[in-house]
mmCIF file with all atom_site columns, C-alpha atoms in Angstrom:
data_model
loop_
_atom_site.group_PDB
_atom_site.id
_atom_site.type_symbol
_atom_site.label_atom_id
_atom_site.label_alt_id
_atom_site.label_comp_id
_atom_site.label_asym_id
_atom_site.label_entity_id
_atom_site.label_seq_id
_atom_site.pdbx_PDB_ins_code
_atom_site.Cartn_x
_atom_site.Cartn_y
_atom_site.Cartn_z
_atom_site.occupancy
_atom_site.B_iso_or_equiv
_atom_site.pdbx_formal_charge
_atom_site.auth_seq_id
_atom_site.auth_comp_id
_atom_site.auth_asym_id
_atom_site.auth_atom_id
_atom_site.pdbx_PDB_model_num
ATOM 1   C CA . MET A 1 1   ? 95.724 -59.108 273.333 1.00 0.00 ? 498 MET A CA 1
ATOM 2   C CA . VAL A 1 2   ? 95.410 -56.079 275.611 1.00 0.00 ? 499 VAL A CA 1
ATOM 3   C CA . SER A 1 3   ? 98.526 -54.489 274.136 1.00 0.00 ? 500 SER A CA 1
ATOM 4   C CA . LEU A 1 4   ? 97.138 -55.001 270.607 1.00 0.00 ? 501 LEU A CA 1
ATOM 5   C CA . LEU A 1 5   ? 93.896 -53.268 271.624 1.00 0.00 ? 502 LEU A CA 1
ATOM 6   C CA . ARG A 1 6   ? 95.824 -50.380 273.176 1.00 0.00 ? 503 ARG A CA 1
ATOM 7   C CA . HIS A 1 7   ? 97.939 -50.087 270.059 1.00 0.00 ? 504 HIS A CA 1
ATOM 8   C CA . CYS A 1 8   ? 94.806 -49.914 267.835 1.00 0.00 ? 505 CYS A CA 1
ATOM 9   C CA . ILE A 1 9   ? 93.266 -47.260 270.066 1.00 0.00 ? 506 ILE A CA 1
ATOM 10  C CA . ARG A 1 10  ? 96.460 -45.203 269.973 1.00 0.00 ? 507 ARG A CA 1
ATOM 11  C CA . VAL A 1 11  ? 96.706 -45.443 266.184 1.00 0.00 ? 508 VAL A CA 1
ATOM 12  C CA . THR A 1 12  ? 93.033 -44.513 265.771 1.00 0.00 ? 509 THR A CA 1
ATOM 13  C CA . THR A 1 13  ? 93.381 -41.562 268.150 1.00 0.00 ? 510 THR A CA 1
ATOM 14  C CA . ALA A 1 14  ? 96.495 -40.381 266.312 1.00 0.00 ? 511 ALA A CA 1
ATOM 15  C CA . CYS A 1 15  ? 94.688 -40.575 262.965 1.00 0.00 ? 512 CYS A CA 1
ATOM 16  C CA . VAL A 1 16  ? 91.722 -38.615 264.273 1.00 0.00 ? 513 VAL A CA 1
ATOM 17  C CA . LEU A 1 17  ? 93.955 -35.911 265.765 1.00 0.00 ? 514 LEU A CA 1
ATOM 18  C CA . ILE A 1 18  ? 96.011 -35.638 262.582 1.00 0.00 ? 515 ILE A CA 1
ATOM 19  C CA . THR A 1 19  ? 92.818 -35.269 260.566 1.00 0.00 ? 516 THR A CA 1
ATOM 20  C CA . VAL A 1 20  ? 91.335 -32.643 262.888 1.00 0.00 ? 517 VAL A CA 1
ATOM 21  C CA . PHE A 1 21  ? 94.465 -30.552 263.204 1.00 0.00 ? 518 PHE A CA 1
ATOM 22  C CA . GLY A 1 22  ? 96.016 -31.347 259.838 1.00 0.00 ? 519 GLY A CA 1
ATOM 23  C CA . VAL A 1 23  ? 93.154 -30.180 257.613 1.00 0.00 ? 520 VAL A CA 1
ATOM 24  C CA . PRO A 1 24  ? 93.225 -26.368 257.264 1.00 0.00 ? 521 PRO A CA 1
ATOM 25  C CA . GLN A 1 25  ? 90.295 -24.626 258.919 1.00 0.00 ? 522 GLN A CA 1
ATOM 26  C CA . SER A 1 26  ? 89.718 -22.579 255.774 1.00 0.00 ? 523 SER A CA 1
ATOM 27  C CA . LEU A 1 27  ? 88.718 -25.744 253.908 1.00 0.00 ? 524 LEU A CA 1
ATOM 28  C CA . MET A 1 28  ? 86.253 -26.665 256.631 1.00 0.00 ? 525 MET A CA 1
ATOM 29  C CA . ALA A 1 29  ? 84.886 -23.114 256.780 1.00 0.00 ? 526 ALA A CA 1
ATOM 30  C CA . GLN A 1 30  ? 84.007 -23.086 253.085 1.00 0.00 ? 527 GLN A CA 1
ATOM 31  C CA . ALA A 1 31  ? 81.127 -25.500 253.620 1.00 0.00 ? 528 ALA A CA 1
ATOM 32  C CA . HIS A 1 32  ? 78.622 -22.790 254.658 1.00 0.00 ? 529 HIS A CA 1
ATOM 33  C CA . LEU A 1 33  ? 74.919 -23.288 254.384 1.00 0.00 ? 530 LEU A CA 1
ATOM 34  C CA . VAL A 1 34  ? 74.564 -19.709 253.137 1.00 0.00 ? 531 VAL A CA 1
ATOM 35  C CA . SER A 1 35  ? 77.221 -18.217 250.897 1.00 0.00 ? 532 SER A CA 1
ATOM 36  C CA . PRO A 1 36  ? 78.734 -14.819 251.688 1.00 0.00 ? 533 PRO A CA 1
ATOM 37  C CA . GLY A 1 37  ? 77.286 -13.497 248.428 1.00 0.00 ? 534 GLY A CA 1
ATOM 38  C CA . GLU A 1 38  ? 73.773 -14.497 249.481 1.00 0.00 ? 535 GLU A CA 1
ATOM 39  C CA . LEU A 1 39  ? 74.290 -12.866 252.866 1.00 0.00 ? 536 LEU A CA 1
ATOM 40  C CA . GLN A 1 40  ? 75.411 -9.662  251.209 1.00 0.00 ? 537 GLN A CA 1
ATOM 41  C CA . LYS A 1 41  ? 72.400 -9.671  248.867 1.00 0.00 ? 538 LYS A CA 1
ATOM 42  C CA . ALA A 1 42  ? 70.042 -10.198 251.806 1.00 0.00 ? 539 ALA A CA 1
ATOM 43  C CA . THR A 1 43  ? 71.695 -7.387  253.755 1.00 0.00 ? 540 THR A CA 1
ATOM 44  C CA . VAL A 1 44  ? 71.450 -5.001  250.803 1.00 0.00 ? 541 VAL A CA 1
ATOM 45  C CA . ALA A 1 45  ? 67.790 -5.921  250.247 1.00 0.00 ? 542 ALA A CA 1
ATOM 46  C CA . ALA A 1 46  ? 66.963 -5.352  253.935 1.00 0.00 ? 543 ALA A CA 1
ATOM 47  C CA . THR A 1 47  ? 68.752 -2.002  253.914 1.00 0.00 ? 544 THR A CA 1
ATOM 48  C CA . GLN A 1 48  ? 66.919 -0.891  250.784 1.00 0.00 ? 545 GLN A CA 1
ATOM 49  C CA . ALA A 1 49  ? 63.552 -1.978  252.199 1.00 0.00 ? 546 ALA A CA 1
ATOM 50  C CA . ARG A 1 50  ? 64.244 -0.064  255.424 1.00 0.00 ? 547 ARG A CA 1
ATOM 51  C CA . GLN A 1 51  ? 65.218 3.047   253.450 1.00 0.00 ? 548 GLN A CA 1
ATOM 52  C CA . ARG A 1 52  ? 62.019 2.838   251.362 1.00 0.00 ? 549 ARG A CA 1
ATOM 53  C CA . ASN A 1 53  ? 59.937 2.494   254.528 1.00 0.00 ? 550 ASN A CA 1
ATOM 54  C CA . ILE A 1 54  ? 61.659 5.502   256.136 1.00 0.00 ? 551 ILE A CA 1
ATOM 55  C CA . GLU A 1 55  ? 61.010 7.579   253.021 1.00 0.00 ? 552 GLU A CA 1
ATOM 56  C CA . THR A 1 56  ? 57.359 6.489   252.907 1.00 0.00 ? 553 THR A CA 1
ATOM 57  C CA . VAL A 1 57  ? 56.691 7.426   256.528 1.00 0.00 ? 554 VAL A CA 1
ATOM 58  C CA . ARG A 1 58  ? 58.649 10.678  256.309 1.00 0.00 ? 555 ARG A CA 1
ATOM 59  C CA . ASN A 1 59  ? 56.842 11.727  253.116 1.00 0.00 ? 556 ASN A CA 1
ATOM 60  C CA . PHE A 1 60  ? 53.528 11.009  254.802 1.00 0.00 ? 557 PHE A CA 1
ATOM 61  C CA . LEU A 1 61  ? 54.509 13.008  257.889 1.00 0.00 ? 558 LEU A CA 1
ATOM 62  C CA . SER A 1 62  ? 56.072 15.909  255.978 1.00 0.00 ? 559 SER A CA 1
ATOM 63  C CA . SER A 1 63  ? 52.950 17.077  254.173 1.00 0.00 ? 560 SER A CA 1
ATOM 64  C CA . ALA A 1 64  ? 51.555 20.480  255.085 1.00 0.00 ? 561 ALA A CA 1
ATOM 65  C CA . ALA A 1 65  ? 48.403 18.919  256.509 1.00 0.00 ? 562 ALA A CA 1
ATOM 66  C CA . ALA A 1 66  ? 50.463 16.539  258.625 1.00 0.00 ? 563 ALA A CA 1
ATOM 67  C CA . GLU A 1 67  ? 52.637 19.280  260.078 1.00 0.00 ? 564 GLU A CA 1
ATOM 68  C CA . LYS A 1 68  ? 49.577 21.411  260.802 1.00 0.00 ? 565 LYS A CA 1
ATOM 69  C CA . ALA A 1 69  ? 47.846 18.491  262.516 1.00 0.00 ? 566 ALA A CA 1
ATOM 70  C CA . MET A 1 70  ? 50.908 17.669  264.620 1.00 0.00 ? 567 MET A CA 1
ATOM 71  C CA . ARG A 1 71  ? 51.330 21.291  265.704 1.00 0.00 ? 568 ARG A CA 1
ATOM 72  C CA . SER A 1 72  ? 47.639 21.471  266.654 1.00 0.00 ? 569 SER A CA 1
ATOM 73  C CA . ALA A 1 73  ? 48.166 18.351  268.798 1.00 0.00 ? 570 ALA A CA 1
ATOM 74  C CA . HIS A 1 74  ? 51.204 20.034  270.419 1.00 0.00 ? 571 HIS A CA 1
ATOM 75  C CA . MET A 1 75  ? 53.683 17.668  268.753 1.00 0.00 ? 572 MET A CA 1
ATOM 76  C CA . GLN A 1 76  ? 56.858 18.897  267.134 1.00 0.00 ? 573 GLN A CA 1
ATOM 77  C CA . PRO A 1 77  ? 57.100 17.613  263.551 1.00 0.00 ? 574 PRO A CA 1
ATOM 78  C CA . GLU A 1 78  ? 60.912 17.683  263.691 1.00 0.00 ? 575 GLU A CA 1
ATOM 79  C CA . GLN A 1 79  ? 60.920 15.393  266.713 1.00 0.00 ? 576 GLN A CA 1
ATOM 80  C CA . VAL A 1 80  ? 58.543 12.963  265.018 1.00 0.00 ? 577 VAL A CA 1
ATOM 81  C CA . GLN A 1 81  ? 60.677 12.991  261.829 1.00 0.00 ? 578 GLN A CA 1
ATOM 82  C CA . GLN A 1 82  ? 63.815 12.220  263.864 1.00 0.00 ? 579 GLN A CA 1
ATOM 83  C CA . GLY A 1 83  ? 62.021 9.452   265.731 1.00 0.00 ? 580 GLY A CA 1
ATOM 84  C CA . VAL A 1 84  ? 61.217 7.612   262.503 1.00 0.00 ? 581 VAL A CA 1
ATOM 85  C CA . SER A 1 85  ? 64.833 6.524   262.016 1.00 0.00 ? 582 SER A CA 1
ATOM 86  C CA . ASN A 1 86  ? 64.939 5.101   265.564 1.00 0.00 ? 583 ASN A CA 1
ATOM 87  C CA . LEU A 1 87  ? 62.169 2.585   264.900 1.00 0.00 ? 584 LEU A CA 1
ATOM 88  C CA . SER A 1 88  ? 62.903 -1.097  264.444 1.00 0.00 ? 585 SER A CA 1
ATOM 89  C CA . ASP A 1 89  ? 62.525 -2.639  260.994 1.00 0.00 ? 586 ASP A CA 1
ATOM 90  C CA . GLN A 1 90  ? 59.262 -4.317  261.971 1.00 0.00 ? 587 GLN A CA 1
ATOM 91  C CA . GLU A 1 91  ? 57.731 -1.154  263.475 1.00 0.00 ? 588 GLU A CA 1
ATOM 92  C CA . LEU A 1 92  ? 58.855 0.861   260.485 1.00 0.00 ? 589 LEU A CA 1
ATOM 93  C CA . ALA A 1 93  ? 57.348 -1.628  258.039 1.00 0.00 ? 590 ALA A CA 1
ATOM 94  C CA . GLN A 1 94  ? 54.009 -1.550  259.872 1.00 0.00 ? 591 GLN A CA 1
ATOM 95  C CA . LEU A 1 95  ? 53.871 2.256   259.918 1.00 0.00 ? 592 LEU A CA 1
ATOM 96  C CA . ALA A 1 96  ? 54.908 2.476   256.258 1.00 0.00 ? 593 ALA A CA 1
ATOM 97  C CA . SER A 1 97  ? 52.144 0.040   255.355 1.00 0.00 ? 594 SER A CA 1
ATOM 98  C CA . ARG A 1 98  ? 49.585 2.109   257.262 1.00 0.00 ? 595 ARG A CA 1
ATOM 99  C CA . ALA A 1 99  ? 50.837 5.332   255.670 1.00 0.00 ? 596 ALA A CA 1
ATOM 100 C CA . GLN A 1 100 ? 50.612 3.843   252.155 1.00 0.00 ? 597 GLN A CA 1
ATOM 101 C CA . LYS A 1 101 ? 47.119 2.503   252.830 1.00 0.00 ? 598 LYS A CA 1
ATOM 102 C CA . ALA A 1 102 ? 45.965 5.860   254.193 1.00 0.00 ? 599 ALA A CA 1
ATOM 103 C CA . GLN A 1 103 ? 47.369 7.739   251.206 1.00 0.00 ? 600 GLN A CA 1
ATOM 104 C CA . ALA A 1 104 ? 45.783 5.275   248.766 1.00 0.00 ? 601 ALA A CA 1
ATOM 105 C CA . ASP A 1 105 ? 42.410 5.485   250.526 1.00 0.00 ? 602 ASP A CA 1
ATOM 106 C CA . PHE A 1 106 ? 42.583 9.277   250.587 1.00 0.00 ? 603 PHE A CA 1
ATOM 107 C CA . ALA A 1 107 ? 43.495 9.424   246.884 1.00 0.00 ? 604 ALA A CA 1
ATOM 108 C CA . ALA A 1 108 ? 40.626 7.068   246.054 1.00 0.00 ? 605 ALA A CA 1
ATOM 109 C CA . GLY A 1 109 ? 38.190 9.249   248.007 1.00 0.00 ? 606 GLY A CA 1
ATOM 110 C CA . ALA A 1 110 ? 37.522 6.642   250.677 1.00 0.00 ? 607 ALA A CA 1
ATOM 111 C CA . LEU A 1 111 ? 38.844 8.972   253.397 1.00 0.00 ? 608 LEU A CA 1
ATOM 112 C CA . SER A 1 112 ? 38.052 12.553  254.212 1.00 0.00 ? 609 SER A CA 1
ATOM 113 C CA . ASP A 1 113 ? 40.588 15.139  255.339 1.00 0.00 ? 610 ASP A CA 1
ATOM 114 C CA . ARG A 1 114 ? 39.471 14.583  258.922 1.00 0.00 ? 611 ARG A CA 1
ATOM 115 C CA . ASP A 1 115 ? 40.026 10.815  258.685 1.00 0.00 ? 612 ASP A CA 1
ATOM 116 C CA . LEU A 1 116 ? 43.474 11.331  257.187 1.00 0.00 ? 613 LEU A CA 1
ATOM 117 C CA . LEU A 1 117 ? 44.415 13.727  259.988 1.00 0.00 ? 614 LEU A CA 1
ATOM 118 C CA . ILE A 1 118 ? 43.297 11.227  262.622 1.00 0.00 ? 615 ILE A CA 1
ATOM 119 C CA . ILE A 1 119 ? 45.421 8.496   261.033 1.00 0.00 ? 616 ILE A CA 1
ATOM 120 C CA . LEU A 1 120 ? 48.332 10.889  260.743 1.00 0.00 ? 617 LEU A CA 1
ATOM 121 C CA . LEU A 1 121 ? 48.141 11.873  264.396 1.00 0.00 ? 618 LEU A CA 1
ATOM 122 C CA . ALA A 1 122 ? 47.936 8.226   265.396 1.00 0.00 ? 619 ALA A CA 1
ATOM 123 C CA . ILE A 1 123 ? 51.084 7.414   263.416 1.00 0.00 ? 620 ILE A CA 1
ATOM 124 C CA . ALA A 1 124 ? 52.927 10.439  264.836 1.00 0.00 ? 621 ALA A CA 1
ATOM 125 C CA . ALA A 1 125 ? 51.873 9.492   268.364 1.00 0.00 ? 622 ALA A CA 1
ATOM 126 C CA . LEU A 1 126 ? 53.020 5.904   267.809 1.00 0.00 ? 623 LEU A CA 1
ATOM 127 C CA . VAL A 1 127 ? 56.424 7.102   266.654 1.00 0.00 ? 624 VAL A CA 1
ATOM 128 C CA . LEU A 1 128 ? 56.841 9.301   269.719 1.00 0.00 ? 625 LEU A CA 1
ATOM 129 C CA . ILE A 1 129 ? 55.627 6.612   272.114 1.00 0.00 ? 626 ILE A CA 1
ATOM 130 C CA . ILE A 1 130 ? 57.908 3.947   270.650 1.00 0.00 ? 627 ILE A CA 1
ATOM 131 C CA . VAL A 1 131 ? 60.919 6.250   270.760 1.00 0.00 ? 628 VAL A CA 1
ATOM 132 C CA . ALA A 1 132 ? 60.109 7.362   274.310 1.00 0.00 ? 629 ALA A CA 1
ATOM 133 C CA . VAL A 1 133 ? 59.771 3.794   275.559 1.00 0.00 ? 630 VAL A CA 1
ATOM 134 C CA . ARG A 1 134 ? 63.239 2.899   274.297 1.00 0.00 ? 631 ARG A CA 1
#
């Protein structure tokens, strides 16, 4: 009886090991939750969103009024522009959202030149502070 039990355990163990090591890993690896194509699409979308946000912030900071305001606050516009690319995706998205809102409010007449300059200086200061902290 004991030898029959041992024999069954040995046969079962052998079957399990043959299954684990006999099945190619490539077949097991194909059962992903997310396909490589979906990962690539998500990566491309994230890269494009980041690039749009960088362009939005840089366009906002590159206006003549922005450069004049930064120079009057003793900030170097070139340094602020370089710092934009060092921001994380989340920080960049927040600043791009603020820049778009400020431009829309200014275009609609809800903001004066003074208000726009204050927002611009705040964004430039945030960029420099975030970059300096890292």
